[in-house]
Short mmCIF file of C-alpha atoms in Angstrom, two decimals:
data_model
loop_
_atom_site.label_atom_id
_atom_site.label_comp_id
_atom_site.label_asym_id
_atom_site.label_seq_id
_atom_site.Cartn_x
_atom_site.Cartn_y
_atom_site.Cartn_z
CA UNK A 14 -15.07 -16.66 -26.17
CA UNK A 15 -11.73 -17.17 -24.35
CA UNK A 16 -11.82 -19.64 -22.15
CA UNK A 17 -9.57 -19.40 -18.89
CA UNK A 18 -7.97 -21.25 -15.93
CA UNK A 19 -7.56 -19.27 -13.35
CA UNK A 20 -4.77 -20.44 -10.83
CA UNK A 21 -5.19 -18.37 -7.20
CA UNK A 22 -8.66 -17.43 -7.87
CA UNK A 23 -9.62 -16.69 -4.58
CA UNK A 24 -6.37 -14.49 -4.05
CA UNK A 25 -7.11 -10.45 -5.06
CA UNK A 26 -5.77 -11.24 -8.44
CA UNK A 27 -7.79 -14.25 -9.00
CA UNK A 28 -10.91 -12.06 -7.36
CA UNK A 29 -10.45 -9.41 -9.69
CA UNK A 30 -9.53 -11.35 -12.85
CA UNK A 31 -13.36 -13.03 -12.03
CA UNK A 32 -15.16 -9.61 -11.51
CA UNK A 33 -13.99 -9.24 -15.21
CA UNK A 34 -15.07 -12.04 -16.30
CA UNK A 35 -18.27 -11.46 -14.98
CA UNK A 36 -18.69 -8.10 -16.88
CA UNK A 37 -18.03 -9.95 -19.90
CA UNK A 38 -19.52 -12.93 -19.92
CA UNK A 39 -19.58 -12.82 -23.64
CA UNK A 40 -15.44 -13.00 -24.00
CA UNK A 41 -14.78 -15.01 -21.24
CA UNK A 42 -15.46 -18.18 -19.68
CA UNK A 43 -13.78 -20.35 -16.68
CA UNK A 44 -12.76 -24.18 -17.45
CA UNK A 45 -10.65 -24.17 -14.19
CA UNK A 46 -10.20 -22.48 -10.51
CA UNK A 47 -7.63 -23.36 -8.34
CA UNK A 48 -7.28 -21.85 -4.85
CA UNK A 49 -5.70 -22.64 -1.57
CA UNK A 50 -7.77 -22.94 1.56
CA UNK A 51 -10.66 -20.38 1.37
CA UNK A 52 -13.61 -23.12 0.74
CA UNK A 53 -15.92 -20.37 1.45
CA UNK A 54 -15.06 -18.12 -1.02
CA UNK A 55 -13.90 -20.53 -3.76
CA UNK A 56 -17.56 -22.45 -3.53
CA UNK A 57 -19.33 -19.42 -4.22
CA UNK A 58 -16.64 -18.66 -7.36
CA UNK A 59 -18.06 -21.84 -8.30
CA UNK A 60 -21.40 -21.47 -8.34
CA UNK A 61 -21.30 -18.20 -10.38
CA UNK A 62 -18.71 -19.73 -12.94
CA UNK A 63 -19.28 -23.48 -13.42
CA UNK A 64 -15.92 -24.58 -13.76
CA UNK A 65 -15.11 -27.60 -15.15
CA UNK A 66 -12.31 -28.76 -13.17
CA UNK A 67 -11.59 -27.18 -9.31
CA UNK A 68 -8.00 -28.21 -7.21
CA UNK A 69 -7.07 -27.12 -3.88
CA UNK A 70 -4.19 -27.99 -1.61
CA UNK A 71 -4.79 -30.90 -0.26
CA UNK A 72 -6.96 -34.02 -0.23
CA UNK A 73 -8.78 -33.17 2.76
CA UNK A 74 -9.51 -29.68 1.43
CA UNK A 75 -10.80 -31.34 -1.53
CA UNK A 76 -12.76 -34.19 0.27
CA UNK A 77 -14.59 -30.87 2.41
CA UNK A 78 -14.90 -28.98 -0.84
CA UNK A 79 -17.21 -31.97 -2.11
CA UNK A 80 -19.76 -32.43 1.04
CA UNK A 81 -19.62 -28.35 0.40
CA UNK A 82 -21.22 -28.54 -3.54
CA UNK A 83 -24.65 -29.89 -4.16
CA UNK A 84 -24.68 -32.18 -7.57
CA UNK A 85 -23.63 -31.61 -9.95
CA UNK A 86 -20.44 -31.13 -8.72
CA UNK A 87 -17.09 -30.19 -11.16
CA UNK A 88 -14.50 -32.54 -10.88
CA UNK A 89 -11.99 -31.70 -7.81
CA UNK A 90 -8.22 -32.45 -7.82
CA UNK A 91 -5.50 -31.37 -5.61
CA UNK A 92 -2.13 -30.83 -4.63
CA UNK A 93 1.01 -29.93 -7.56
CA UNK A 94 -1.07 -32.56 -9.56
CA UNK A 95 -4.32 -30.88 -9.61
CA UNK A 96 -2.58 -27.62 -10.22
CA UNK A 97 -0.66 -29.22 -12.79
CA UNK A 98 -4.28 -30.75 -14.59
CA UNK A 99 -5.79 -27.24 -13.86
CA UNK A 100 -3.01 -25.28 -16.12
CA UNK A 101 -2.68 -27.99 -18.80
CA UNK A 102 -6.90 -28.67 -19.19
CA UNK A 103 -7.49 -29.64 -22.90
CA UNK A 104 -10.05 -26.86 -23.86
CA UNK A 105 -7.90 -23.92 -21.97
CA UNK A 106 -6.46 -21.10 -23.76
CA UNK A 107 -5.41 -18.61 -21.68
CA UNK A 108 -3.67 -19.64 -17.61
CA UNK A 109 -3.77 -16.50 -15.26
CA UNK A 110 -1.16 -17.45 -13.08
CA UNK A 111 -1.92 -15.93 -9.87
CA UNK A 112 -0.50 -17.94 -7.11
CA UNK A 113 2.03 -15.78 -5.03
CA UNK A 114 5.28 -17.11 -4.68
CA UNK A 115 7.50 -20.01 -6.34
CA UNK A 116 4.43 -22.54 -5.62
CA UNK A 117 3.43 -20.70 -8.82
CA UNK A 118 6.31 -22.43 -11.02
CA UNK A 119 5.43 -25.28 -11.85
CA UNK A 120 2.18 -24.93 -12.66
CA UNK A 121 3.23 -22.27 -14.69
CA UNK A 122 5.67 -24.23 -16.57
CA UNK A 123 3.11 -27.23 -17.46
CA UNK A 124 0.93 -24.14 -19.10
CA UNK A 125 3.91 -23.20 -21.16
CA UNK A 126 5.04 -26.73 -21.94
CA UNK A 127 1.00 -27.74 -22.92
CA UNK A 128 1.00 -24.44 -25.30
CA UNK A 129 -1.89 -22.37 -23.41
CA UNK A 130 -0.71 -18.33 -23.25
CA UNK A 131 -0.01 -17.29 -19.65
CA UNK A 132 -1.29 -13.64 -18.42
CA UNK A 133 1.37 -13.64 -15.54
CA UNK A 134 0.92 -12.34 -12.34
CA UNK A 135 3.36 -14.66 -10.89
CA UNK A 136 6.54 -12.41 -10.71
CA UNK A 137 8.49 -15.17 -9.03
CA UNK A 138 8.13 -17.57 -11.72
CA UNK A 139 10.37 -15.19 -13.69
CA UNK A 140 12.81 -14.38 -11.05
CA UNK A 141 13.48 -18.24 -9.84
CA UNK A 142 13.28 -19.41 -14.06
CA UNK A 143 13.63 -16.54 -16.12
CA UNK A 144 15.84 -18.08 -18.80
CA UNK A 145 13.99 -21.71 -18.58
CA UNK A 146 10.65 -19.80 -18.94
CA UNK A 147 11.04 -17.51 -21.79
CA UNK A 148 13.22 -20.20 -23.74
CA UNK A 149 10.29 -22.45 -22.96
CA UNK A 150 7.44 -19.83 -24.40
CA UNK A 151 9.43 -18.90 -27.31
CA UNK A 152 10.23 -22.91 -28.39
CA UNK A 153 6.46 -23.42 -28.08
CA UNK A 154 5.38 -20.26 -29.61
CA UNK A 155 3.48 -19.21 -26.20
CA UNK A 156 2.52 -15.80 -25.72
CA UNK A 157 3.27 -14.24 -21.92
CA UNK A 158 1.06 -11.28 -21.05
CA UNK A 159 2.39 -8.95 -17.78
CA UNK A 160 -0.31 -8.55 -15.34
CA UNK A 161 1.67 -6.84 -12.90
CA UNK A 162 0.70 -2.86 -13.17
CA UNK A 163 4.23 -1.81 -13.74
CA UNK A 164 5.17 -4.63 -16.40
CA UNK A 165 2.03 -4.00 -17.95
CA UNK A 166 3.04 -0.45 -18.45
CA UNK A 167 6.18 -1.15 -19.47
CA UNK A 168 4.49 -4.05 -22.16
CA UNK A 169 1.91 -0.76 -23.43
CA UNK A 170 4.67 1.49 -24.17
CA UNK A 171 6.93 -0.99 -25.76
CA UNK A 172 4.02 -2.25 -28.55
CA UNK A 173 4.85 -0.72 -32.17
CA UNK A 174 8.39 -0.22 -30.98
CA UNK A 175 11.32 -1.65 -31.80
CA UNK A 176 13.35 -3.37 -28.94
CA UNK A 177 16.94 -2.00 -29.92
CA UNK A 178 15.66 1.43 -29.33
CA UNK A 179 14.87 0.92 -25.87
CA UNK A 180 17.72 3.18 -23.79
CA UNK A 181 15.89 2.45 -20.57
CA UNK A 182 13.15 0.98 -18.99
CA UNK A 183 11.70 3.16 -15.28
CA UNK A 184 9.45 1.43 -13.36
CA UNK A 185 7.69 3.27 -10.60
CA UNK A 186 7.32 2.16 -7.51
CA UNK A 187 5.17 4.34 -4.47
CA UNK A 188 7.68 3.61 -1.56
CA UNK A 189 4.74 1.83 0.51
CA UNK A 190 3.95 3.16 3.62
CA UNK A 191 7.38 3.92 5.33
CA UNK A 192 8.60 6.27 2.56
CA UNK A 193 8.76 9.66 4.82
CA UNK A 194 9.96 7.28 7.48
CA UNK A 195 13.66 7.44 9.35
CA UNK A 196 15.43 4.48 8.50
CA UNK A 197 16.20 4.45 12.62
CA UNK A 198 12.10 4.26 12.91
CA UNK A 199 11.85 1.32 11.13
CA UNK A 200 13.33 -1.43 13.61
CA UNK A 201 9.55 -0.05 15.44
CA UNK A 202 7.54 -1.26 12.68
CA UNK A 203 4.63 -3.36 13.24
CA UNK A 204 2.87 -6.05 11.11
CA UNK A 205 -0.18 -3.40 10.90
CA UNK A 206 2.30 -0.83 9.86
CA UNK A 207 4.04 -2.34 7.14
CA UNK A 208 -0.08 -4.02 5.37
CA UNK A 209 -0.96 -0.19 5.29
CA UNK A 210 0.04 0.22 1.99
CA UNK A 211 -1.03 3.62 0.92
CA UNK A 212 -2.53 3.25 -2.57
CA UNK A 213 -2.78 -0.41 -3.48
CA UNK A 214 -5.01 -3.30 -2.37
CA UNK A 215 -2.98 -6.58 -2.82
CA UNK A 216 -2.28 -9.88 -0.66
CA UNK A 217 -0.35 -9.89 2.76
CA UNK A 218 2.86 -11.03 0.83
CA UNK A 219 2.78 -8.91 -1.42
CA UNK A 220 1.93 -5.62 0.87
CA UNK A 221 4.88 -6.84 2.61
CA UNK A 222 6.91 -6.93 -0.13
CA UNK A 223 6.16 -3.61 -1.11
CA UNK A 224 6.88 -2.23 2.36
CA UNK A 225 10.79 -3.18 1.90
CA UNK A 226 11.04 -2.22 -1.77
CA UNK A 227 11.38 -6.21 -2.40
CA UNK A 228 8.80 -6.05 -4.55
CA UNK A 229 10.21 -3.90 -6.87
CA UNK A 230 13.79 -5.69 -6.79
CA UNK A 231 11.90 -8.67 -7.79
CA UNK A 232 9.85 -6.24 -10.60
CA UNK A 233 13.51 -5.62 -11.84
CA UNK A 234 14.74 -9.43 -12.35
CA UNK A 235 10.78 -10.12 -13.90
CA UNK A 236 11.69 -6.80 -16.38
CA UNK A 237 15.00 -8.07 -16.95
CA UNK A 238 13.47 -11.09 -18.83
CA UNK A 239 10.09 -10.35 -20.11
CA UNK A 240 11.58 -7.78 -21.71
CA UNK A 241 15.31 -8.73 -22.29
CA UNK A 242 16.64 -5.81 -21.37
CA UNK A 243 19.98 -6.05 -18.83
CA UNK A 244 19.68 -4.94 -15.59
CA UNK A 245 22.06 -1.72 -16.04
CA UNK A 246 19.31 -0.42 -17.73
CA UNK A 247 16.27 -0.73 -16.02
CA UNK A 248 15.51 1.89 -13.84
CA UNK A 249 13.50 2.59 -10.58
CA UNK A 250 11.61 5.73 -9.57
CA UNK A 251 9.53 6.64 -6.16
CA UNK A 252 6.60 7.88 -7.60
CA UNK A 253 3.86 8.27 -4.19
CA UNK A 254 0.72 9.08 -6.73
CA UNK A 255 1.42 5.77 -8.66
CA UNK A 256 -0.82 7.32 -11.75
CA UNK A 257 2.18 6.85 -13.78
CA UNK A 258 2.58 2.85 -13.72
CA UNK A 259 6.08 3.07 -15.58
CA UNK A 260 7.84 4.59 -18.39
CA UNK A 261 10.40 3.57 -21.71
CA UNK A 262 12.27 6.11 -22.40
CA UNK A 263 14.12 5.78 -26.23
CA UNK A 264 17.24 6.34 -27.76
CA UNK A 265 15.87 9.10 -29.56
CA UNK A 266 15.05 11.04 -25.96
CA UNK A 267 11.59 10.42 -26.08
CA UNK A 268 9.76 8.77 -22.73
CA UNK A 269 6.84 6.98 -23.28
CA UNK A 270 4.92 6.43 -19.96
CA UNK A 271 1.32 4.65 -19.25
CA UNK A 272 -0.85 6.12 -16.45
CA UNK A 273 -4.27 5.23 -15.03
CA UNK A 274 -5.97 5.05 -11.70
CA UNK A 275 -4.16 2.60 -9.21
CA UNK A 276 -6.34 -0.42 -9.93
CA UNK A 277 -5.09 -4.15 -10.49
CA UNK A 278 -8.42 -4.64 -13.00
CA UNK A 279 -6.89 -2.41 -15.67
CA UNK A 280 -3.77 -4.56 -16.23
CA UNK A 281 -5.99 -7.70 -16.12
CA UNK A 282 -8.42 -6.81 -18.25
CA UNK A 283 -5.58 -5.52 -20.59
CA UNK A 284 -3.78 -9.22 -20.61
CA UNK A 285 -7.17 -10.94 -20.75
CA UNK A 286 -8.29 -9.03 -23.84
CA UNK A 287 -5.32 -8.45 -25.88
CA UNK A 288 -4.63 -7.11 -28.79
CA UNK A 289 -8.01 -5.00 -28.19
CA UNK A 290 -9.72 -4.02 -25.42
CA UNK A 291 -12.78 -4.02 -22.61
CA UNK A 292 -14.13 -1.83 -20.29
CA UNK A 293 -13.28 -2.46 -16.34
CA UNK A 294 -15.32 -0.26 -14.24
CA UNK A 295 -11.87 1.13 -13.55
CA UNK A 296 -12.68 5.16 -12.58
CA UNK A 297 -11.07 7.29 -15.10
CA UNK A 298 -7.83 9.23 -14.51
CA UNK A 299 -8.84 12.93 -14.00
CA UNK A 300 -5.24 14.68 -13.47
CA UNK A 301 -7.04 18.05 -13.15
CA UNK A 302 -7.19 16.66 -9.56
CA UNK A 303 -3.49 16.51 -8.37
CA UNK A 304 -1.37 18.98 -8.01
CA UNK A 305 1.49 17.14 -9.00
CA UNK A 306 3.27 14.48 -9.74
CA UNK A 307 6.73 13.71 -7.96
CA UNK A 308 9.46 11.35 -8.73
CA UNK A 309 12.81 10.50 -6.50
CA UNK A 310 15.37 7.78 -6.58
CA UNK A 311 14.82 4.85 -3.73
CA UNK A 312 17.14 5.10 -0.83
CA UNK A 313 18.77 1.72 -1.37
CA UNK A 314 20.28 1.84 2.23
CA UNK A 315 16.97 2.16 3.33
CA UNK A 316 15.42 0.06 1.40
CA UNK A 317 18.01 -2.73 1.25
CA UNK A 318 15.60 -5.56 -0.29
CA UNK A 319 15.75 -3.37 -3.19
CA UNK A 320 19.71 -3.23 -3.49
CA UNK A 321 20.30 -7.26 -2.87
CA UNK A 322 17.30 -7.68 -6.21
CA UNK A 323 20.07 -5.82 -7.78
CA UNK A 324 23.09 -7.81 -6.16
CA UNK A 325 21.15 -11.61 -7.26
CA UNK A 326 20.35 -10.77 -10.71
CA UNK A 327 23.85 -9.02 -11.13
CA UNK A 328 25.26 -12.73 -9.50
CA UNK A 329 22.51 -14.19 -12.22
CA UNK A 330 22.52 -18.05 -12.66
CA UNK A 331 21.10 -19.63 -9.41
CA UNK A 332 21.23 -16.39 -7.30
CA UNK A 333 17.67 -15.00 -8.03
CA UNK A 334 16.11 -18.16 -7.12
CA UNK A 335 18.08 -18.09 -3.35
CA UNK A 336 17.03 -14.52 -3.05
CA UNK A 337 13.20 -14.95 -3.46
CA UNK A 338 13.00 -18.24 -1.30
CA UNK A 339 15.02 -16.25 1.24
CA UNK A 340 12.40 -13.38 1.18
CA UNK A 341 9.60 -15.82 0.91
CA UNK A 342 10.51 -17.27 4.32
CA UNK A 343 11.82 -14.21 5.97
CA UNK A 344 8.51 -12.82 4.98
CA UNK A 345 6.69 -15.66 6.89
CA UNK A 346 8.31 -15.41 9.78
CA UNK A 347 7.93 -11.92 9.94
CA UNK A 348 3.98 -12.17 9.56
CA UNK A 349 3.57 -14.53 12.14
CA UNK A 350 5.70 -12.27 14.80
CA UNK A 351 9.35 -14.33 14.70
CA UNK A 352 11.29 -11.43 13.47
CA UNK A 353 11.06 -7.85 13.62
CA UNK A 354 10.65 -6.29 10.02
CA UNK A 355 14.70 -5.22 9.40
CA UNK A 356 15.67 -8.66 9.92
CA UNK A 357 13.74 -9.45 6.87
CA UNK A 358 16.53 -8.22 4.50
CA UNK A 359 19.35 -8.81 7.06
CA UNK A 360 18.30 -13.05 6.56
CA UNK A 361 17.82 -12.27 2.94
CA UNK A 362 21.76 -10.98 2.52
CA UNK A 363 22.94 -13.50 5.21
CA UNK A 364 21.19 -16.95 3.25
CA UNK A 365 23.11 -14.99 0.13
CA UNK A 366 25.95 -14.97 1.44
CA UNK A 367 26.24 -18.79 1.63
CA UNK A 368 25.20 -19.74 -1.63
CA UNK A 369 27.85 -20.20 -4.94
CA UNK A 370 25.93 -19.44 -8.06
CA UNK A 371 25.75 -21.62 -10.42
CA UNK A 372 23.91 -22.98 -13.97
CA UNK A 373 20.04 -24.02 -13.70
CA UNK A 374 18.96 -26.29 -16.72
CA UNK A 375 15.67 -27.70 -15.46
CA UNK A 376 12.96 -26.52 -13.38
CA UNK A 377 13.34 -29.58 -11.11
CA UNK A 378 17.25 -27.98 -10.74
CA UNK A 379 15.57 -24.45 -9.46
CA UNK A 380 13.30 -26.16 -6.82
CA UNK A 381 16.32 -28.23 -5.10
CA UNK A 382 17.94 -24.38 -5.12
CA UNK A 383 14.85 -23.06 -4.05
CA UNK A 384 14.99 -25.85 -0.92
CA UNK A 385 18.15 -25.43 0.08
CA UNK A 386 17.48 -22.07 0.48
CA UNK A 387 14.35 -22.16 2.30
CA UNK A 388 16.06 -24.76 4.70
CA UNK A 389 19.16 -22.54 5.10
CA UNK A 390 17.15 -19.16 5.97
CA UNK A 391 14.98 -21.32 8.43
CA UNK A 392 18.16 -22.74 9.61
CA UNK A 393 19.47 -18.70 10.14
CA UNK A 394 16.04 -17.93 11.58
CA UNK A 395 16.14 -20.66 13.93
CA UNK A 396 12.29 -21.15 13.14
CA UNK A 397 11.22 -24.67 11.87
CA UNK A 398 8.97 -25.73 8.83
#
């Protein structure tokens, strides 16, 4: 019985993570939830899963969330605290880190620094901390499974393998929904346009994320440390199908690739259960039923999000972290109709621009970084907090 805190449960990650935990009740049980502002849903996640210990945002959320649970009710925290007690909870030994964004770092870092393993869905905490994190998992001997499709590939065809005979990493990426588009079309683009992602169900961030390719970059800087593998050699490929999730090719010539139906429960399941095992529900890949499978290079002028993921981690130090708060607030305003989707990487490169790289030795260092950035994008913007 593995017993989990689940950080973003109401979030599709957290949903799905909880569908597999309620297929296997026998491996699996829930100590903690933590969510954001969906009461409705989260109160029902607690009713089927008894957790222990439940945080939300704020104190108000929290002060609704009790007149919402008959007794007995768990014990409800909230704010960075109650995420913090959530991902450091005494009889926890796995923390699916699911909350989108850098609000997933810290959090994230008390797991680490408390000794629980982390199944990561977080990519950000990676891309803003990348050298503090994995120097922080390997001093505490903490084990950091990929929940992401892609890095979970990439983590499946890398087992039994040695890491010096990795020539390349090629993760796949589908192009989202403006792949066959003119790059002239895409100053047109709607909100609606850019959430219809064409094979994956995810957040609104996220989809968003994928419709500029920023995803991916931020894939890249995430691959660049789970993996330790430089940047030079890690690899993207449009691949529209996504049944392969990505590939290691070897020094040797051989490519080792993992494919599967697009669905998130796969790579969940896979991080929950590991080393073995369990089944998902997931429907099984039959490839009699395509009649092929394409690959291309991204067009990086097109998909300029892509090329600055490149630029930051190539900058390294404190760059990363500027790039993803940058994104993170371009990406706001864009959902709530400030600014039209090609100004998303054109305030990205612009709140770049102003920022010297430099060392980051705590995590407290990467969210003043992450502040300044936030503040100088809004600042570019001209939108306010």
């Amino acid at each position: 019985m593995k017993k989990l805190s689940i950080l973003g449960s109401t979030g599709s990650i957290g949903v799905s993570t909880l569908e597999i935990v309620a297929a296997h009740r026998d491996r699996f049980q829930v100590v903690a939830l933590t969510a954001g502002s969906n009461l409705e849903l989260l109160k029902a996640q607690i009713e089927a899963f008894s957790p222990r210990l439940v945080a939300v945002m704020t104190d108000e959320l929290a002060e609704t969330l009790r007149r919402m649970l008959p007794d007995p009710k768990p014990e409800i925290v909230a704010g960075v605290p109650g995420l913090i007690a959530a991902a450091t909870a005494t009889e926890t030994e796995m923390v699916v880190a699911a909350i989108v964004g850098a609000a997933g770092l810290v959090p994230t870092a008390a797991a680490i620094k408390a000794g629980k393993d982390v199944a990561l869905a977080n990519k950000e905490t990676l891309v803003t901390a990348g050298h503090l994190i994995m120097g922080m998992a390997a001093e505490r001997g903490v084990k950091l499974y990929p929940v992401d499709s892609e890095h979970s590939a990439v983590f499946q065809s890398i087992e039994g393998h040695r890491n010096e005979d990795i020539k390349k990493i090629i993760l796949t990426a589908s192009g989202g929904p403006f792949l066959s588009w003119p790059v002239e079309r895409l100053a047109d683009v709607t909100i609606a346009d850019a959430l219809n992602h064409p094979n994956w169900s995810m957040g609104k961030k996220i989809t968003i994320d994928s419709a500029t390719m920023m995803n991916k970059g931020l894939e890249v800087i995430e691959a660049r440390w789970l993996f330790d593998v430089p940047a030079a050699r890690i690899d993207v490929n449009i691949h529209p199908q996504s049944i392969i999730h990505s590939m290691v090719e070897y020094i040797d010539g051989c490519v080792i690739a993992q494919l599967g139906t697009p669905d998130m429960k796969a790579p969940i399941a896979y991080a929950l259960s590991y080393p073995g095992r369990v089944a998902t529900g997931v429907a099984p890949l039959d490839l009699t039923l395509f009649s092929g499978l394409t690959f291309s290079r991204p067009d990086l002028a097109k998909f300029r999000c892509l090329q600055l993921a490149y630029d930051a981690l190539d900058a390294g130090e404190s760059m990363p972290a500027v790039l993803n708060a940058a994104n993170e607030v371009a990406v706001e305003a864009f959902l709530a109709g400030r600014i039209r989707f090609v100004e998303i990487p054109a305030a990205i490169e612009r709140t770049m621009s102003f920022h010297q790289p430099h060392s980051l030795g705590t995590i407290e260092e990467v969210l003043f970084v992450d502040r300044w950035a936030r503040e100088k994008t809004r600042e570019l913007l001209r939108i306010s907090d």
